[in-house]
XYZ file of C-alpha atoms in Angstrom:
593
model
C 21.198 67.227 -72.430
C 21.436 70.252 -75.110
C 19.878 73.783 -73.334
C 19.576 76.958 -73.761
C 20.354 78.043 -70.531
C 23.819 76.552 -70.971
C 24.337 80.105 -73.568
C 22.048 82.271 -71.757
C 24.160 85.354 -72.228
C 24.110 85.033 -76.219
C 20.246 84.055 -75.979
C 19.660 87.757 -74.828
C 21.705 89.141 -77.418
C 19.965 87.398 -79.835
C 16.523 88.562 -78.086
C 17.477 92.066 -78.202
C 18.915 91.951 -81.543
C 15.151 90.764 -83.163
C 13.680 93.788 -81.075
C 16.201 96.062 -82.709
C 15.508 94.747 -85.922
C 11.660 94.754 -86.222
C 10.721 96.748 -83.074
C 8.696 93.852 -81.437
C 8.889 92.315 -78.188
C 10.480 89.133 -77.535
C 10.899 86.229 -75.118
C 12.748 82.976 -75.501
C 11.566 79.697 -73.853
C 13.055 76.515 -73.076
C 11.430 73.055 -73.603
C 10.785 73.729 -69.851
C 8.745 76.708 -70.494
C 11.025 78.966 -68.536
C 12.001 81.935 -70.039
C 15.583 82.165 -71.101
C 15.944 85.831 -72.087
C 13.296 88.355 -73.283
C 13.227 92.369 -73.913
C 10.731 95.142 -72.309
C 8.359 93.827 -70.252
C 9.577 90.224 -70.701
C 12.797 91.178 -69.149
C 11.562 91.472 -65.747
C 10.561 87.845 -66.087
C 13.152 85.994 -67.132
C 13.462 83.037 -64.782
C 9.918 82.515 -64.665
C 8.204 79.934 -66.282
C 5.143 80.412 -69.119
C 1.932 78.698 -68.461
C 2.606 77.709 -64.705
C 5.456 75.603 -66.321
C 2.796 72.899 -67.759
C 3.693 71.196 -70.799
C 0.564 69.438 -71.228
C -1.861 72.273 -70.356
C -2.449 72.873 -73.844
C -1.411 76.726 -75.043
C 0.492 77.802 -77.883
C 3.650 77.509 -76.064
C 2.849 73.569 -74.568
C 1.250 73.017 -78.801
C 4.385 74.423 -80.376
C 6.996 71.984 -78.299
C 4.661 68.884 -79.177
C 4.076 69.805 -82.740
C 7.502 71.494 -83.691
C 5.280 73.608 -86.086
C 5.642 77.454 -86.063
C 2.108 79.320 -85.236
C 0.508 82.648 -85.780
C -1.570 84.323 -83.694
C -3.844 86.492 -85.167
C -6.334 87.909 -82.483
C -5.042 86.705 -78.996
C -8.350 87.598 -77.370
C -10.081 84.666 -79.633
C -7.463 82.104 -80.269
C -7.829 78.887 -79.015
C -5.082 77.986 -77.964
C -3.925 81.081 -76.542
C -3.411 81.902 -72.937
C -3.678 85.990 -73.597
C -2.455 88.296 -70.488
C -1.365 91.884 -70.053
C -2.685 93.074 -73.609
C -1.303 90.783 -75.744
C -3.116 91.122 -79.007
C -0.592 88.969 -81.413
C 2.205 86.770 -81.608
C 4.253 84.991 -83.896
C 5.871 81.344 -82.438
C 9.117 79.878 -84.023
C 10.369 76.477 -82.651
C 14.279 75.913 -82.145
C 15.022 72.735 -83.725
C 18.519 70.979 -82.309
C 18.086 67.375 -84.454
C 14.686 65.701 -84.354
C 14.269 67.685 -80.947
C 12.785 70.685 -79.949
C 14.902 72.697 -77.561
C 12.609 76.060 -77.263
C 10.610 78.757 -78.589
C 11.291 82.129 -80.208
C 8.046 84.066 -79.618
C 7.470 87.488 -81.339
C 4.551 89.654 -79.087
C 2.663 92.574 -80.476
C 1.005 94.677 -77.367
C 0.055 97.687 -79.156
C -2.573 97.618 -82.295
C 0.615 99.287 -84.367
C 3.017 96.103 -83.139
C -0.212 93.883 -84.112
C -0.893 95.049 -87.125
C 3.520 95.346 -88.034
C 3.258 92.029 -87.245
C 0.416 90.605 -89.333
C 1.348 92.686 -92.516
C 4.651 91.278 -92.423
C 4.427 87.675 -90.397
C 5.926 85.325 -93.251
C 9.159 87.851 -93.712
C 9.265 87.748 -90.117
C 9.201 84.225 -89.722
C 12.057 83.588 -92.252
C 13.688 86.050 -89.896
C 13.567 84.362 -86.656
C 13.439 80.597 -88.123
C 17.694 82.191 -88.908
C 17.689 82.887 -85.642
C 16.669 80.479 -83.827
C 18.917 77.838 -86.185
C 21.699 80.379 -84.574
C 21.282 79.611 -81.054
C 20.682 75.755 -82.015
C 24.173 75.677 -83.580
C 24.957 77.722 -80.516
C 23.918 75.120 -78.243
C 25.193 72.327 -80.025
C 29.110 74.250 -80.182
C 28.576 74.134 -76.444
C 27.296 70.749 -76.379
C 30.401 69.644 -78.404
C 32.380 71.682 -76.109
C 31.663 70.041 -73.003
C 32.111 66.897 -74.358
C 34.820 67.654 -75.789
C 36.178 69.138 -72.270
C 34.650 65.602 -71.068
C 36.383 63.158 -73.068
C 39.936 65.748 -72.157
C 39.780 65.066 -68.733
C 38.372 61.844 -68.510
C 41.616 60.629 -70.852
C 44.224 58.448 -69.286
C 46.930 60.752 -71.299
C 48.301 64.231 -70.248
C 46.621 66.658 -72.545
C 48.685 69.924 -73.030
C 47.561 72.595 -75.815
C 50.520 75.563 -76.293
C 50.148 78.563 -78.728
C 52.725 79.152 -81.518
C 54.873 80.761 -79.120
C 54.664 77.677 -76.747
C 52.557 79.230 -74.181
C 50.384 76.643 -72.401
C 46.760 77.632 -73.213
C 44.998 74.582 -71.662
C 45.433 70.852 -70.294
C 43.892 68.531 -68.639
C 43.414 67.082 -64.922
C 46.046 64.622 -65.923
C 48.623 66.628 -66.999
C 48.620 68.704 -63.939
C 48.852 64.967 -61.534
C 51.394 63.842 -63.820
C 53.539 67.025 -63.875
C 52.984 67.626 -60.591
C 51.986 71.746 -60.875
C 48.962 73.198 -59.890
C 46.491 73.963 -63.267
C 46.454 77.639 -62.888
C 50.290 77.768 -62.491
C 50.726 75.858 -65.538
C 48.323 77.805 -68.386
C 50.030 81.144 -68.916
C 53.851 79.478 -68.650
C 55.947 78.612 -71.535
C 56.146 74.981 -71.669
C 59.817 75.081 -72.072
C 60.120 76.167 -68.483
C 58.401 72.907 -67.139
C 60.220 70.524 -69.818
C 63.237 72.155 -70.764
C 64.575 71.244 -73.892
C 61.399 70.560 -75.024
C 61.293 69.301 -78.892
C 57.251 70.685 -79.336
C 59.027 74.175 -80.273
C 61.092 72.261 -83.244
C 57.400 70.861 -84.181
C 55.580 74.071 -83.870
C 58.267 75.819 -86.066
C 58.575 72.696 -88.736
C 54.564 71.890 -88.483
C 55.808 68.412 -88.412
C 54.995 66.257 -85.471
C 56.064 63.225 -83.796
C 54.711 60.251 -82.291
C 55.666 58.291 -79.117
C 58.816 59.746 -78.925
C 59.882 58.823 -75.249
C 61.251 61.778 -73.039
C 62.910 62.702 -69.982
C 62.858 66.245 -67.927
C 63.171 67.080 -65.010
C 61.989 70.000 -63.448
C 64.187 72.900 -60.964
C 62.444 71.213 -58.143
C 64.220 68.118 -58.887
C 61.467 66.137 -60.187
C 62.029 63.607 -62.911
C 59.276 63.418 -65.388
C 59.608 60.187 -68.033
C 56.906 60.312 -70.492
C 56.215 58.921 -73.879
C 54.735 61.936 -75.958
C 52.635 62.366 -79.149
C 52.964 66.123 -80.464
C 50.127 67.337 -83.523
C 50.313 70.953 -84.925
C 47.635 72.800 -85.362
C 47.541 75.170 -88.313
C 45.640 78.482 -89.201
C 43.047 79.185 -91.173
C 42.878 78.396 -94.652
C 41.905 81.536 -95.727
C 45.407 83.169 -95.134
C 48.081 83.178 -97.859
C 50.499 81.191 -96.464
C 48.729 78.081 -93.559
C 50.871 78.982 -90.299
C 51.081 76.637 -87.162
C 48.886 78.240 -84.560
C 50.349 75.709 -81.749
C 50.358 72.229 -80.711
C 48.214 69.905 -78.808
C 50.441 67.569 -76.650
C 49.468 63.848 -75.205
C 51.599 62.478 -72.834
C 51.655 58.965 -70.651
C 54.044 58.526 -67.736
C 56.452 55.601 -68.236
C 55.275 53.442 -65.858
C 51.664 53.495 -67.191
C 53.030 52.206 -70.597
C 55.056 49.482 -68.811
C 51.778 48.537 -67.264
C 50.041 48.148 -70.666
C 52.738 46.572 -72.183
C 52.628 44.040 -69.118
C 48.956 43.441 -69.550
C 48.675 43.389 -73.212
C 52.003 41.082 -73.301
C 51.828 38.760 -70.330
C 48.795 36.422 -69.043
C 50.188 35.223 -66.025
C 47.732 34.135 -63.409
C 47.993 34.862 -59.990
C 49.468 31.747 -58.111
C 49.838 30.456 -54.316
C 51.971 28.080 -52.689
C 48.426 26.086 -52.417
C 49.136 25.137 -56.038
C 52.450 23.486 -55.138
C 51.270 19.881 -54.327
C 53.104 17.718 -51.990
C 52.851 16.112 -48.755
C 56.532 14.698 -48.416
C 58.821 16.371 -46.299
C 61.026 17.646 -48.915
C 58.654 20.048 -50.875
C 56.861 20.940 -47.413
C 60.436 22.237 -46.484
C 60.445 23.942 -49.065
C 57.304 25.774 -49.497
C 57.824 26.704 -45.799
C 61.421 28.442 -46.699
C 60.342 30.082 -49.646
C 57.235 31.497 -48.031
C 59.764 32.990 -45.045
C 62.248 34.629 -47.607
C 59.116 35.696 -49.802
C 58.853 38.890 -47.901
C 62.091 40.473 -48.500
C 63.811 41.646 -51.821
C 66.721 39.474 -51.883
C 68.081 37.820 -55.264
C 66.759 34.177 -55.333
C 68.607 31.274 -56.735
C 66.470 28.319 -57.375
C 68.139 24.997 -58.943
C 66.699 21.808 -59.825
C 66.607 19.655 -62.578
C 63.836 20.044 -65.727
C 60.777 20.184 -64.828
C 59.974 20.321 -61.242
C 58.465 23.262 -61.227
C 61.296 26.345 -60.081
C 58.759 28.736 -62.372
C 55.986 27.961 -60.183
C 57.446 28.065 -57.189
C 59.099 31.813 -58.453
C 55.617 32.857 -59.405
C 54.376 31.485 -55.617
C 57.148 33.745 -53.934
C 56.249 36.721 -56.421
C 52.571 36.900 -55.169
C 53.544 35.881 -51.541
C 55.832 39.198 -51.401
C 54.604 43.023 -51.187
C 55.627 43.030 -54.553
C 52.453 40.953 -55.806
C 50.570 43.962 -57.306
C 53.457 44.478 -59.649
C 54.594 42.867 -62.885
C 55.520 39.552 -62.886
C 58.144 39.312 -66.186
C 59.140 36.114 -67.042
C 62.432 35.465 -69.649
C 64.007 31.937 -70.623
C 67.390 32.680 -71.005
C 68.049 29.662 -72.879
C 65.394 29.729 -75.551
C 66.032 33.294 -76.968
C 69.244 33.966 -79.324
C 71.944 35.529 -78.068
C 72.001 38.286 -80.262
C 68.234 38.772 -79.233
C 68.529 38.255 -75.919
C 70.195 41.589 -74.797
C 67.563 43.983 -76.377
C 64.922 41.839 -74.511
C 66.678 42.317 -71.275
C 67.485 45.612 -71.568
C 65.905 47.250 -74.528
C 66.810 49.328 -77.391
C 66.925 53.325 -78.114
C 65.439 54.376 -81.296
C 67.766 53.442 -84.511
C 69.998 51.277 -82.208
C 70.730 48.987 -84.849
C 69.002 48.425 -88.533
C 65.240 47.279 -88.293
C 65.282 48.833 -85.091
C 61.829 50.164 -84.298
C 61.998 53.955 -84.585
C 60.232 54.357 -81.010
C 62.766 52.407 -79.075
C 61.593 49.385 -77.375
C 61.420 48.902 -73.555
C 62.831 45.882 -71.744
C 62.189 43.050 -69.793
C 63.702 44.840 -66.726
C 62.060 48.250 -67.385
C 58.505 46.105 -68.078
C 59.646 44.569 -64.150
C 59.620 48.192 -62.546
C 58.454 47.741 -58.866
C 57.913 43.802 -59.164
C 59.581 41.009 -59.799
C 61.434 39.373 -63.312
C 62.475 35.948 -63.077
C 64.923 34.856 -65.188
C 64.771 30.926 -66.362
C 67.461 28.897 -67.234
C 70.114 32.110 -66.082
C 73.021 29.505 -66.545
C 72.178 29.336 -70.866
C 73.069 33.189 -70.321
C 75.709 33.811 -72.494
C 78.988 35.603 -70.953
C 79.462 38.736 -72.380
C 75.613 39.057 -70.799
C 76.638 38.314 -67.550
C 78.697 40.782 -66.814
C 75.779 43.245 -67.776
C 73.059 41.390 -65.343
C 75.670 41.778 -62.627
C 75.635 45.629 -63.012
C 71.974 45.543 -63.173
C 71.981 43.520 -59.590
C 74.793 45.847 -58.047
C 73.549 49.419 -59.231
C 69.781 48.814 -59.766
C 69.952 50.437 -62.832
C 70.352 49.742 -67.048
C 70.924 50.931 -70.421
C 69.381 50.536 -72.883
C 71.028 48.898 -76.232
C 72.547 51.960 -78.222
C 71.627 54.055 -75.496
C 73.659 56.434 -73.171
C 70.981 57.013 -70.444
C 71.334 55.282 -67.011
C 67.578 53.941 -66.250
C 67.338 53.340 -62.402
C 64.996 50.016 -62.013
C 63.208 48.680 -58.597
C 63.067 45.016 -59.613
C 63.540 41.335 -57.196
C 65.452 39.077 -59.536
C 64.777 35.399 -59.124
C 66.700 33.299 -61.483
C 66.450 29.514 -61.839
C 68.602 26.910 -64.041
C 68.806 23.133 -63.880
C 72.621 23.571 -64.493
C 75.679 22.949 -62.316
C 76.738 26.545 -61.667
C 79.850 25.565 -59.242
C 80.666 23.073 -62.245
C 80.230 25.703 -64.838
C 82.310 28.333 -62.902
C 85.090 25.846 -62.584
C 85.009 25.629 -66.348
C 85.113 29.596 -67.059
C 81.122 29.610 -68.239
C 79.792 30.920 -65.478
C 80.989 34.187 -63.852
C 81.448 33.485 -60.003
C 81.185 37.597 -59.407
C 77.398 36.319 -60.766
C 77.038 33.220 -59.331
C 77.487 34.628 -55.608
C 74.998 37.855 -56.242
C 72.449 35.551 -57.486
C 72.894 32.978 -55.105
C 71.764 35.116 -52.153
C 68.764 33.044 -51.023
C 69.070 29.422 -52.692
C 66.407 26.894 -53.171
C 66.816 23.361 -54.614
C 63.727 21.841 -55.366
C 63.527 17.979 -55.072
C 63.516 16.100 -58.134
C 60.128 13.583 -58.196
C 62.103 10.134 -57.845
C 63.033 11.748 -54.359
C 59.347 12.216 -53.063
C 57.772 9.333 -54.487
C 54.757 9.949 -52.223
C 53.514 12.835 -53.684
C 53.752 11.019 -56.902
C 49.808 9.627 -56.599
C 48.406 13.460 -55.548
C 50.096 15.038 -58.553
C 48.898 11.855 -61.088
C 45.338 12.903 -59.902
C 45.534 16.921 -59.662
C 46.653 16.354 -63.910
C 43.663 14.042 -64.404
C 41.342 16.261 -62.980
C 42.808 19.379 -65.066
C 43.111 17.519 -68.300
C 39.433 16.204 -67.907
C 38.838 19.899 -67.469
C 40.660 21.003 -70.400
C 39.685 17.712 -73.110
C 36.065 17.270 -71.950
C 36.160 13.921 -70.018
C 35.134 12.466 -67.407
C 37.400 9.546 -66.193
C 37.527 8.599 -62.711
C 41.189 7.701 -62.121
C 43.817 5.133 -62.544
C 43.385 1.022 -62.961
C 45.806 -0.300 -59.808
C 47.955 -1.819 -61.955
C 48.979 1.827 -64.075
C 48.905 3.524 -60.697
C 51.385 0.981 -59.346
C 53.349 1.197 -62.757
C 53.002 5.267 -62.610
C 54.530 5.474 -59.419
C 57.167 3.353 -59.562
C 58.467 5.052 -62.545
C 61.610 7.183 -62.365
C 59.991 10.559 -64.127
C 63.337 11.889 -65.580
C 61.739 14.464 -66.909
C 59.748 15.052 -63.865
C 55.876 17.098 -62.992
C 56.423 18.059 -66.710
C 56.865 14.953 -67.605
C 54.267 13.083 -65.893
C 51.729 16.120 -67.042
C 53.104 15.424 -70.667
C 51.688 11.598 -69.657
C 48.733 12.310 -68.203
C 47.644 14.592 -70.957
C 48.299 11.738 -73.667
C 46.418 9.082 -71.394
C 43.676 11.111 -70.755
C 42.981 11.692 -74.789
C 43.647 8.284 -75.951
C 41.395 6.600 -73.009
C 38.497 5.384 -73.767
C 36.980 3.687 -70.915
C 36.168 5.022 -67.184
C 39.640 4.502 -66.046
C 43.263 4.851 -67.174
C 44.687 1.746 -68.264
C 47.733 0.963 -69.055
C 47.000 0.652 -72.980
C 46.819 4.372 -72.832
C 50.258 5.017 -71.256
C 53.109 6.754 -73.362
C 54.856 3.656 -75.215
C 58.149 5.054 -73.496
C 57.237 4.439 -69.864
C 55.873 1.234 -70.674
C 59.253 0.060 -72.550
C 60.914 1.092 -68.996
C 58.360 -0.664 -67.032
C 58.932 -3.861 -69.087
C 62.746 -3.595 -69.138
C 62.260 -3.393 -65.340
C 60.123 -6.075 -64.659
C 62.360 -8.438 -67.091
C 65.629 -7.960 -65.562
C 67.342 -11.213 -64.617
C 71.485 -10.744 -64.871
C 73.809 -8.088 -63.124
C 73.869 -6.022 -66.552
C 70.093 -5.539 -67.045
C 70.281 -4.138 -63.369
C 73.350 -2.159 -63.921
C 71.882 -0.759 -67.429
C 69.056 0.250 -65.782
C 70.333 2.229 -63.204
C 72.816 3.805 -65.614
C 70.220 4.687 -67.658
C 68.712 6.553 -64.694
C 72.629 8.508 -64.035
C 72.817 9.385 -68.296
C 69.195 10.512 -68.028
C 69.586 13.000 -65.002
C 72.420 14.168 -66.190
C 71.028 15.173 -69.530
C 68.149 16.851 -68.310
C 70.589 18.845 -65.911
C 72.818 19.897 -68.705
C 70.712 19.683 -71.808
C 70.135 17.439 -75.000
C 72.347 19.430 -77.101
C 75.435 18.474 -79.216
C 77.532 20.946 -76.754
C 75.409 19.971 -73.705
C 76.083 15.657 -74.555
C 79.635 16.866 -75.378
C 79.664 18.347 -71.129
C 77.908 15.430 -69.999
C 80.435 12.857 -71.113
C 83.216 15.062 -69.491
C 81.143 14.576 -66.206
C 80.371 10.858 -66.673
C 84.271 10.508 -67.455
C 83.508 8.840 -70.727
C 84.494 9.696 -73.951
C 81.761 11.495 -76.213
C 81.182 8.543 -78.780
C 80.770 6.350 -75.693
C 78.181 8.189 -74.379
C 75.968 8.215 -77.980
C 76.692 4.102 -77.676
C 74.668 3.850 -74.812
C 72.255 6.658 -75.441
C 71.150 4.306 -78.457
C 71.414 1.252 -76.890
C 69.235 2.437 -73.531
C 67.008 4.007 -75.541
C 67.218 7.379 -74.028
C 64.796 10.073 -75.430
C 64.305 13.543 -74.342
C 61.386 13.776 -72.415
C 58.372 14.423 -73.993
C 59.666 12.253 -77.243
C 57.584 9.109 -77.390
């Protein structure tokens, strides 16, 4: 709250400069009836409060803050409202107006019948006269209400906040810029900023008046300290009154790398924080392991997991990410496979400003920078392509990248887990897979059981989707007719927990009734169920299970021309084979109906 005590010092100049003026006595009240400054007599009182310091006593002083009304006293002895002491005999009251309120009081006090009658002959002059002054020491207070704010706001700031003069002395900052530098506030104002960031580019902007924008920079200090900041730089220019506008200096915000990473990471990512709770399964596969990833959770070691499409290797990386001491860092997620090549690098690594054309003129920062002190798992590592590879390797050898366009070695403290549903020995053998790769990433493997292999958790995970997509549509059915469950279970799932989600999901929105039935099961699983239950001869039976061996194969490799084009090599069939009896076994990639 606005007060005059906060500019007590230019309240008594003001008080003395009225008495020099018109020869009159003066004190100066706040809304608190203490006196603020005075002259003469009054002087010896200043700290003391008028009228026992009662605002609703009812004197001039109490009546002018309630009214906001200037008032003349004409004959002190005799005035109502006047509390007269020490031969007062006249006074004239101005109120100091900040807004709507009323801050204080100006009061003008004749003791002698000369000062009286001065007064009286002359009251509305001298009214006009301090009415000016006390609309001086309201704009007064409200500079120095602005001020602290101002000073407020500065320090409160997330940013470093550096002001320099022209010649790039440091005239101010903030509590931030002296953490983030790392030197002491009073060491800092008085130095010449180019002695804590050498090289600085503010001089360039002071002398141009042009400034720049999140223009990321790196110094580092004789100490040794490395400072990484992205920077904003305005000019400030002179008055407009000279003849030619020069820059005065420069006000500097500043945020430390790793804070922008941060907000990049939370504005850009909305992972969830996730346990090895939410990995369902009783059989003694996935209890195996959960148990093994939970054990290498705690170190830093590359992961490997493999397993075919969807069975869940991006859950199980975010389990081990929030299991680890990493789990109050990011958490950067990247498909390798379903970002262009000519993408994918910048994404990984980044790009300096005018790297290539459309570049962004800041620069961008990478997945792996974004990653800095927690964990990036890369998904689907063997769609990487190969001139990539050898570029991750560095990364997982030397901790460190560069940027795209860039010449500056960025050191990075990042756990790598990478997953793929490929053959990586296969693809090595057939020069698409680095093996120099292969072996870093492979540090700590984990293959994750596809669902035809733990049939018994097939029931728990057909319930924990119900319940969620009852959640999600706004239902409320119970579970599964026998029959369906029998039918859901005893189906292959080539396309595995995504798959039977996928089915779920679709049952759950066409069902109608209490219960799923099996009118509300994808048409796809019911064809298989009835091709099943029909067999009679040696090649139904043999179609189905080769059916089974095309369909696993596909989901390891892909549904690609390329990836169908792999798969035959593997089968030992020629390509136009394997098309034949995708067509005639009906094969669909999952989540086709």
């Amino acid at each position: 709250m606005p007060h005059l005590l906060e500019i007590q010092a230019t309240t008594q100049e003001i008080a003395e400069a009225i008495t020099a003026a018109v020869g009159i006595e003066v004190e100066i009240i706040d809304d608190q009836l203490l006196i603020v400054a005075g002259t003469g007599r009054y002087t010896e009182k200043i700290g003391l409060k008028e009228e026992d310091g009662d605002i609703q006593s009812g004197y001039i002083y109490s009546h002018v803050l309630k009214t906001g009304s200037e008032y003349i006293v004409e004959d002190a002895k005799n005035d109502p409202f006047y509390h007269a002491c020490e031969n007062e005999l006249a006074e004239v009251c101005c109120p100091i107006r900040l807004g709507q309120r009323i801050i204080g009081i100006i009061g003008l006090v004749a003791f002698t019948e000369e000062q009286r009658k001065a007064l009286l002959q002359n009251k509305q002059n001298l009214l006009v006269f301090i009415n000016r002054m006390a609309d001086l020491l309201s704009s007064k207070v409200s500079e120095t209400q602005m001020a602290n704010e101002l000073k407020i706001i500065i320090e409160t700031i997330r940013d470093g906040i550096v002001a320099v003069d022209r010649n790039g002395v440091i005239t101010t900052c903030n509590e931030m810029a002296e953490t983030l530098i790392g030197i002491k506030r009073e060491d800092l104002i008085g130095s010449k900023l180019t002695s804590v960031w050498p090289g600085s580019p503010v001089m360039e902007a002071i002398s141009s008046g042009v400034g720049y924008k999140d223009r990321e920079e790196m110094y580092k200090l004789p100490s040794g300290k490395a400072m990484h900041f992205f920077t904003t730089v305005s000019p400030v220019f002179g008055s407009q009154l000279e003849t030619k506008r020069r820059t005065a200096g420069a006000v500097i915000s500043f945020r430390d790398i790793a804070d922008v990473r941060k907000l990049v990471y939370d504005m850009t990512e909305q992972n969830e924080h996730s346990s090895f709770r939410e990995i369902l399964g009783t059989s003694s596969s996935i209890q195996e392991v959960k148990a093994y990833a939970e054990k290498v959770a705690h170190s830093s070691s590359t992961i490997l997991i493999t397993g075919e499409s969807g069975t869940g290797k991006g859950l199980l990386a975010k389990a081990i990410h929030y299991a680890s001491p990493r789990q109050n860092g990011p958490f950067i997620t990247i498909n390798c496979g379903a970002i262009p090549d000519t993408l994918l690098e910048t994404e990984l690594f980044g790009y300096e400003s005018g790297a290539f054309t459309g570049a962004n003129k800041s620069g961008k920062v990478g997945k792996f920078e974004l990653a800095h002190e927690g964990t990036i798992f890369l998904d689907e590592v063997g769609d990487m392509p190969l001139h990539l590879q050898g570029k991750l390797l560095h990364v997982l050898q030397h901790r460190e990248i560069e940027r795209v366009g860039g010449t500056r070695v960025l050191p990075v403290d990042v756990r790598v887990i990478a997953a793929t549903n490929k053959n990586l020995e296969q693809m090595m053998l057939e020069g698409e897979f680095r093996e120099d790769l292969y072996f870093r990433l492979n540090v700590i493997p984990i293959q994750l059981p596809p669902l035809r292999e733990r049939k018994e958790d097939i029931g728990l995970l057909l319930r924990a989707a119900l319940e969620k997509y009852n959640r999600l549509i706004g239902k409320n059915i119970t579970g599964f007719e026998p029959e369906t469950a029998e039918l859901l279970v005893g189906y292959h799932w080539p396309g595995n927990i995504r798959e039977l989600e996928n089915a779920v999901e679709y049952a759950v929105n066409l069902e109608a009734g209490p219960v799923i039935t099996k009118q509300s099961i994808p048409a796809r699983i019911l064809r298989v169920h009835h091709a099943a239950t029909a067999l009679h001869t040696l090649k139904e039976q043999l179609d189905v299970h080769e059916k089974q061996i095309i369909e696993r194969y596909l989901n390891e490799y892909g549904y690609s021309v390329e990836s169908k084009l792999k798969v035959a090599r593997r089968l030992g069939i020629s390509e136009s084979t394997l098309y034949r009896r995708i067509r005639e076994l009906h094969i669909r990639k999952p989540g086709q109906s």
